[in-house]
mmCIF file of C-alpha atoms in Angstrom:
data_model
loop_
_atom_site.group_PDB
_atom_site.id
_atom_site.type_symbol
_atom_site.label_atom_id
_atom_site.label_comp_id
_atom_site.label_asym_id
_atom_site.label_seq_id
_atom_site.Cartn_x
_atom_site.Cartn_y
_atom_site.Cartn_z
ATOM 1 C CA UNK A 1 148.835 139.388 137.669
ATOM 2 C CA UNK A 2 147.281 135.967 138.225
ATOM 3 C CA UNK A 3 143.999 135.715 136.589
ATOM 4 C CA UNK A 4 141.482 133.298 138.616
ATOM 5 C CA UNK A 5 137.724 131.935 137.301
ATOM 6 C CA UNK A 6 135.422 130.002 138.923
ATOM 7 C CA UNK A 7 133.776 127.659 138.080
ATOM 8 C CA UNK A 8 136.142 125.330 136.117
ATOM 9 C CA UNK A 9 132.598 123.912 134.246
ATOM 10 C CA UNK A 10 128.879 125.502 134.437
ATOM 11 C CA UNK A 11 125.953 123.614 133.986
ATOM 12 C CA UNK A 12 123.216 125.016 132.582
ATOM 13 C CA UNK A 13 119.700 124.738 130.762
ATOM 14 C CA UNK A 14 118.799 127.147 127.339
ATOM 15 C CA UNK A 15 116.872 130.424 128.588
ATOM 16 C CA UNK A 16 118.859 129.990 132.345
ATOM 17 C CA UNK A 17 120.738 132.826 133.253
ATOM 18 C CA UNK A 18 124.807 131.871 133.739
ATOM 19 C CA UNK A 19 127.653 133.646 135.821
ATOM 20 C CA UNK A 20 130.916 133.591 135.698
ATOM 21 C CA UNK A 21 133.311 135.127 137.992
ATOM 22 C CA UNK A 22 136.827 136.311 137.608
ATOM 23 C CA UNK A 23 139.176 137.206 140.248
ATOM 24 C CA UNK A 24 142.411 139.500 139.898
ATOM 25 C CA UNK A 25 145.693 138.625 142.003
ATOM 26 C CA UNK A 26 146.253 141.848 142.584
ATOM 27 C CA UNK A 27 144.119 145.385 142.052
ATOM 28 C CA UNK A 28 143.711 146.041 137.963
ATOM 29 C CA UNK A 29 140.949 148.808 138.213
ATOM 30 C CA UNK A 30 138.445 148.261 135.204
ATOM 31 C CA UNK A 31 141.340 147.183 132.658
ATOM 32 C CA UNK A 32 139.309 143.394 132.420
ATOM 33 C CA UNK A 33 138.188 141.992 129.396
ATOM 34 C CA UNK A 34 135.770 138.960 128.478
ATOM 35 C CA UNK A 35 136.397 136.493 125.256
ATOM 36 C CA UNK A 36 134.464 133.833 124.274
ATOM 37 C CA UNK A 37 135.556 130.479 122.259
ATOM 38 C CA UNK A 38 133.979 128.185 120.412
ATOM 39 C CA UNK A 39 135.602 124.747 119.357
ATOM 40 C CA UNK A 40 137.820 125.322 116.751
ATOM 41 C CA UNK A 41 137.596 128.700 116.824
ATOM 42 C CA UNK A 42 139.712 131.811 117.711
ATOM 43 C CA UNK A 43 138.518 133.837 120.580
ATOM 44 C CA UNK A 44 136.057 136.560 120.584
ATOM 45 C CA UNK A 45 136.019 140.054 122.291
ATOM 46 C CA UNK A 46 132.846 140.029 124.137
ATOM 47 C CA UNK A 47 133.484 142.849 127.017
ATOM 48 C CA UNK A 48 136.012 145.327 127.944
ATOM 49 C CA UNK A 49 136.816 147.685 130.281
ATOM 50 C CA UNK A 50 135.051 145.330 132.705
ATOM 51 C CA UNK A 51 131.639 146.493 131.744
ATOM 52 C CA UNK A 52 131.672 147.617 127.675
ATOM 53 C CA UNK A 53 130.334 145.466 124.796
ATOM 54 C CA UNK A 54 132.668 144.643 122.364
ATOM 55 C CA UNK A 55 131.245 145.794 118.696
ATOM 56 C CA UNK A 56 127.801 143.688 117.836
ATOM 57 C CA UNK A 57 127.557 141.562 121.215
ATOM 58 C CA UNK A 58 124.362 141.046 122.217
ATOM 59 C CA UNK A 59 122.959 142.705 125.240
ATOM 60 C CA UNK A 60 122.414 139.475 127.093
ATOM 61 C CA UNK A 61 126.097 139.572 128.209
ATOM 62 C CA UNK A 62 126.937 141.937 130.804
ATOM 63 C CA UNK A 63 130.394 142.373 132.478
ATOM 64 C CA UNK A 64 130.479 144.114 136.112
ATOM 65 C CA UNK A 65 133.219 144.374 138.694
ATOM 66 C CA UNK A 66 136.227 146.445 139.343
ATOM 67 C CA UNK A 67 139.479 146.474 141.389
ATOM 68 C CA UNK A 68 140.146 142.182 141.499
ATOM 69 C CA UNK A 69 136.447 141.284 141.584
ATOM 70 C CA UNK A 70 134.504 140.727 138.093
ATOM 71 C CA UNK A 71 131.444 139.129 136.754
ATOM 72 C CA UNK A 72 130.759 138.030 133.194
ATOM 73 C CA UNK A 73 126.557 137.288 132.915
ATOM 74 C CA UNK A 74 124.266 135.651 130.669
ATOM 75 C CA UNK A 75 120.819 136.853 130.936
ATOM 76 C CA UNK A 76 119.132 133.784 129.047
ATOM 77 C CA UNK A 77 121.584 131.554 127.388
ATOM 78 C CA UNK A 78 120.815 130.856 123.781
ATOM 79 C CA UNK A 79 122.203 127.745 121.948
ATOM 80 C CA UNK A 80 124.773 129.335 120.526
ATOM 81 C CA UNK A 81 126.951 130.610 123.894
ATOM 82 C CA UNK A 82 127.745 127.193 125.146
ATOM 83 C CA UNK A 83 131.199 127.442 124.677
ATOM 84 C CA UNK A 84 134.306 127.939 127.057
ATOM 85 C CA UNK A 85 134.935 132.368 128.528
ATOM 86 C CA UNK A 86 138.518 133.169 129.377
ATOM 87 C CA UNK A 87 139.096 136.394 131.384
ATOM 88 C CA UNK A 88 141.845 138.721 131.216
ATOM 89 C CA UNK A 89 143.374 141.427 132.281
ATOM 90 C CA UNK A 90 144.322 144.017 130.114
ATOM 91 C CA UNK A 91 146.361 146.816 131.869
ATOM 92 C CA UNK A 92 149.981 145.691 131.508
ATOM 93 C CA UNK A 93 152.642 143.268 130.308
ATOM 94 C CA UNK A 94 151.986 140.382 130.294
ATOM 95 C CA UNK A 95 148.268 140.446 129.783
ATOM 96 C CA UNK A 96 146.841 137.115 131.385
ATOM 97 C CA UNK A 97 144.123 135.260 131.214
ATOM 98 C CA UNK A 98 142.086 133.216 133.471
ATOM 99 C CA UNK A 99 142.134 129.542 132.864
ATOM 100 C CA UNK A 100 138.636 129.571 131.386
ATOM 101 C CA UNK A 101 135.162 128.809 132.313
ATOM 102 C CA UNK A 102 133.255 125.693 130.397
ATOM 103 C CA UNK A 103 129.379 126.778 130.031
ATOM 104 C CA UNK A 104 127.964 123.354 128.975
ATOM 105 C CA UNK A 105 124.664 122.298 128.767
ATOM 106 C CA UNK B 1 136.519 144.437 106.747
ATOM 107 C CA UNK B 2 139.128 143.588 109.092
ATOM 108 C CA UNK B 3 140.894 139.868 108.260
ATOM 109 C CA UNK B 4 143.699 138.144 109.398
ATOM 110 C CA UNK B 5 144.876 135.260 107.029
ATOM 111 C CA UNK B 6 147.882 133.265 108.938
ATOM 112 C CA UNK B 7 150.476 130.570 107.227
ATOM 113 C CA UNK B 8 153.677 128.798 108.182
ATOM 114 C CA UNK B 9 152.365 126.074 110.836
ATOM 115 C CA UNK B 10 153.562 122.965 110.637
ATOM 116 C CA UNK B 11 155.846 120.092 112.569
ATOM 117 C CA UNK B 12 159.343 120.982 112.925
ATOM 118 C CA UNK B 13 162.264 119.403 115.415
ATOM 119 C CA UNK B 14 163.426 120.522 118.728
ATOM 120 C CA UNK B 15 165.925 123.040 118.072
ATOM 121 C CA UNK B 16 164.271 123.995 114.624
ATOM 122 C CA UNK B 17 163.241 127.483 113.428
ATOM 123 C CA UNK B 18 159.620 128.003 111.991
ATOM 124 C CA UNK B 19 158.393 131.821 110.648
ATOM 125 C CA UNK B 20 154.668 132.561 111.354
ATOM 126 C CA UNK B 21 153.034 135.450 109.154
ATOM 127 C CA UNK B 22 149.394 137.168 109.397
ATOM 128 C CA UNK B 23 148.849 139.002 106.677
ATOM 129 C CA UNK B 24 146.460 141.887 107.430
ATOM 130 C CA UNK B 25 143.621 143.438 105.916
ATOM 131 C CA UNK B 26 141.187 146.469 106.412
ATOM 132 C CA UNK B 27 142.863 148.362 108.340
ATOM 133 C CA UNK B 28 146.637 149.823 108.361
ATOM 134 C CA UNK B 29 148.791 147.839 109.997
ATOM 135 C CA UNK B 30 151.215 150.287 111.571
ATOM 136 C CA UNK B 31 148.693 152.241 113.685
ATOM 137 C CA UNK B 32 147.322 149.353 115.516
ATOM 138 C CA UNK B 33 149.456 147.058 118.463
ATOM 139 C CA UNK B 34 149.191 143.552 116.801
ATOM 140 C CA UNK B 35 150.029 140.055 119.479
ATOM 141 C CA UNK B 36 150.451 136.475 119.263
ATOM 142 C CA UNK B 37 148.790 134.730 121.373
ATOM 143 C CA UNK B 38 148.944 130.753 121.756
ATOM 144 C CA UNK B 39 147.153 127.652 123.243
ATOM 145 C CA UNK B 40 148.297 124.666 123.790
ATOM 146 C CA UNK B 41 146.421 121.954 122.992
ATOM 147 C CA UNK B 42 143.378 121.771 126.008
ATOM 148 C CA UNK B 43 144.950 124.614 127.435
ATOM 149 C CA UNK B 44 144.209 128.307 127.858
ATOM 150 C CA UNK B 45 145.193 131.319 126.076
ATOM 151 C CA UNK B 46 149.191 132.877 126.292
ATOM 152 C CA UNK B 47 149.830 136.509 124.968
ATOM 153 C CA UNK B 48 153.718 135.571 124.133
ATOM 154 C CA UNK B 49 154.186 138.556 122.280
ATOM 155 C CA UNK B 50 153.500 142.348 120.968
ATOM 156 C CA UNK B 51 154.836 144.315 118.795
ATOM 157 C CA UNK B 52 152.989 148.578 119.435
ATOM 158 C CA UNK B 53 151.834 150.763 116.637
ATOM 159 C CA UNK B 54 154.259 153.535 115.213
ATOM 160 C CA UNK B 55 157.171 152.978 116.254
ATOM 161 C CA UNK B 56 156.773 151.513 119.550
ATOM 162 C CA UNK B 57 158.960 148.666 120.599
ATOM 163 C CA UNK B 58 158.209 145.183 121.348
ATOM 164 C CA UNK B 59 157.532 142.663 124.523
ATOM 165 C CA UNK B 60 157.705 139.249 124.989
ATOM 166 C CA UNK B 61 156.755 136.530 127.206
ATOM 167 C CA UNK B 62 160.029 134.965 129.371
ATOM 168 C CA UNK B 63 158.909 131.635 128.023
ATOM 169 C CA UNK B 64 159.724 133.035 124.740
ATOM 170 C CA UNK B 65 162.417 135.599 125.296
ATOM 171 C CA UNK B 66 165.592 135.480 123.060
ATOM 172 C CA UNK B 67 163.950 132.849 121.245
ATOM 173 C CA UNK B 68 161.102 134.379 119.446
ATOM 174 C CA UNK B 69 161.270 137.291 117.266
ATOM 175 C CA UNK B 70 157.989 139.953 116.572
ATOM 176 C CA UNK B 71 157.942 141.979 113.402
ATOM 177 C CA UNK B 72 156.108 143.697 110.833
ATOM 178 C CA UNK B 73 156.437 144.591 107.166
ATOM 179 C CA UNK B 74 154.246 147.888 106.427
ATOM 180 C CA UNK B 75 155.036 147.503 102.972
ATOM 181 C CA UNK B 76 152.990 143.695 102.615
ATOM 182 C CA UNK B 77 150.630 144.621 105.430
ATOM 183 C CA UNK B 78 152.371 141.121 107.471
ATOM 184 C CA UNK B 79 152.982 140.669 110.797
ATOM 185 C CA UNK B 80 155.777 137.979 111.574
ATOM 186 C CA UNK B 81 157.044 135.438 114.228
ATOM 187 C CA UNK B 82 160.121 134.411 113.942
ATOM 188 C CA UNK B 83 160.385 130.849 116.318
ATOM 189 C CA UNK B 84 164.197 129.823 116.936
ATOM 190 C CA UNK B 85 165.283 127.344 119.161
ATOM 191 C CA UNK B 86 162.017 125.397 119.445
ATOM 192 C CA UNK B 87 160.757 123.041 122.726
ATOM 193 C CA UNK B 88 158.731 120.576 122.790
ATOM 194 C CA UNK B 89 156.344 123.281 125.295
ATOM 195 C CA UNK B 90 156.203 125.397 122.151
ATOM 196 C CA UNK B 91 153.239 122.645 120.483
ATOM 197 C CA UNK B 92 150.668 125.318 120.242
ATOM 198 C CA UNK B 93 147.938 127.006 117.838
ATOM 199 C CA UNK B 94 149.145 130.439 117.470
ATOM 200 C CA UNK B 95 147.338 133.162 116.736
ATOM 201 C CA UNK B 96 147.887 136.465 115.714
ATOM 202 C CA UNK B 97 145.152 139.199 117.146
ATOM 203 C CA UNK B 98 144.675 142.788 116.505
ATOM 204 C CA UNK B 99 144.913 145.177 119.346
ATOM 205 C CA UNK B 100 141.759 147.763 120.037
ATOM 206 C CA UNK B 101 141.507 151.371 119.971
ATOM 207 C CA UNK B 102 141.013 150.944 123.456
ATOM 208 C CA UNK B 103 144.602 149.457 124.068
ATOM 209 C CA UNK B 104 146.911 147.707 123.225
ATOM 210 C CA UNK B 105 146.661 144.648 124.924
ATOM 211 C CA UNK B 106 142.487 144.383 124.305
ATOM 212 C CA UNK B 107 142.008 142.012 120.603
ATOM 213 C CA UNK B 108 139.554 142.497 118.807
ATOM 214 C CA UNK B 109 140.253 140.956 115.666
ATOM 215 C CA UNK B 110 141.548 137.419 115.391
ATOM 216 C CA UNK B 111 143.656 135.249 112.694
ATOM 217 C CA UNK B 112 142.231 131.749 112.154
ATOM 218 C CA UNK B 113 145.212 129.794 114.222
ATOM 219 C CA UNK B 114 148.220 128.065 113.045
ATOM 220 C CA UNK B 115 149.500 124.977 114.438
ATOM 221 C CA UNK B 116 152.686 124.483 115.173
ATOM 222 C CA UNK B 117 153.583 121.044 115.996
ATOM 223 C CA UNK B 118 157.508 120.351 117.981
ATOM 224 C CA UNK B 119 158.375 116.802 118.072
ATOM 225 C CA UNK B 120 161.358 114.406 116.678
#
């Protein structure tokens, strides 16, 4: 399953609301999870199950989506989530990721 | 509280062997699916391979197949990749990650990273 995101790089101003979007090759249900990194840092489980929040994420991030269509949103970006999402699906062997999303100031 | 402490980066030659362990704590190792995953430098992320909980087997990645071996030792809590036959496409910080409750291929938990440098 090829993992696609769009965009490459996001733009956008503390307190803005940010959107990422994920798209599956092929159908993977909800089996889609969200991960954030930070520079120098290892990933983080944000979402799962296209829509769950991983263990003490805040509620500003929201997942949505199903079948090869997903959404990973922001509400109102603090300082500290300026950093690059990956995407992935997490049905099957291999389990792939997207090729990440840049949320930059 | 869950912790994965990783050692055995480092440079080694094309054609070399390196051994990666994660040595795990807070939680027993044998009833959770535990994967590397690794990133090449300014790349994305590559799940290259998993090892299940119990007695489930193992899976790899075909960039890595017959190469690279996944194992654990219950006794030391320690998960383990063995790299064989290394390419310069295996420069990389690996990690090892801790699969969820949810499944096996979700990962929750994270080691720090451990570069592993291939060059002459």
């Amino acid at each position: 399953v090829v993992m696609t995101q769009s965009p490459a790089t996001l733009s956008v101003s503390p307190g803005e609301r940010a959107t990422v979007s994920c798209r599956a090759s092929q159908s993977i249900s909800s089996n889609l999870a969200w991960y954030q990194q930070k520079p120098g840092q290892a990933p983080r489980l944000l979402i799962y199950g296209a829509s769950t929040r991983a263990t003490a994420i805040p509620t500003r991030f929201s997942g949505s989506g199903s079948g090869t269509e997903f959404t990973l949103t922001i509400s109102s970006l603090q300082s500290e989530d300026f950093a690059v999402y990956y995407c992935q699906h997490s049905a099957s062997w291999p389990a792939t990721f997207g090729q990440g999303t840049k949320v930059e100031i | 509280e869950v912790q994965l402490l990783g050692s055995g980066g480092g440079l080694e030659q094309p054609g070399g062997s390196l051994r990666l362990s994660c040595a795990a704590s807070g939680f027993t190792l044998s009833s959770f699916a535990m994967t590397w995953v690794r990133q090449a430098p300014g790349k994305g992320l590559e799940c290259i391979s998993t090892i299940g909980a119990g007695v489930s087997g193992t899976l790899y990645a075909d960039s890595v197949k017959g190469r690279f071996t996944i194992s654990r030792d219950i006794s030391k809590s320690t998960l383990f990749l063995q790299m064989n036959t290394l390419r310069a496409e295996d420069t990389a910080i690996y990690y090892c990650a801790k699969g969820h409750s949810s499944g096996w291929f979700l990962f929750d938990y994270w080691g720090q990273g451990m570069l592993v440098t291939v060059s002459s």
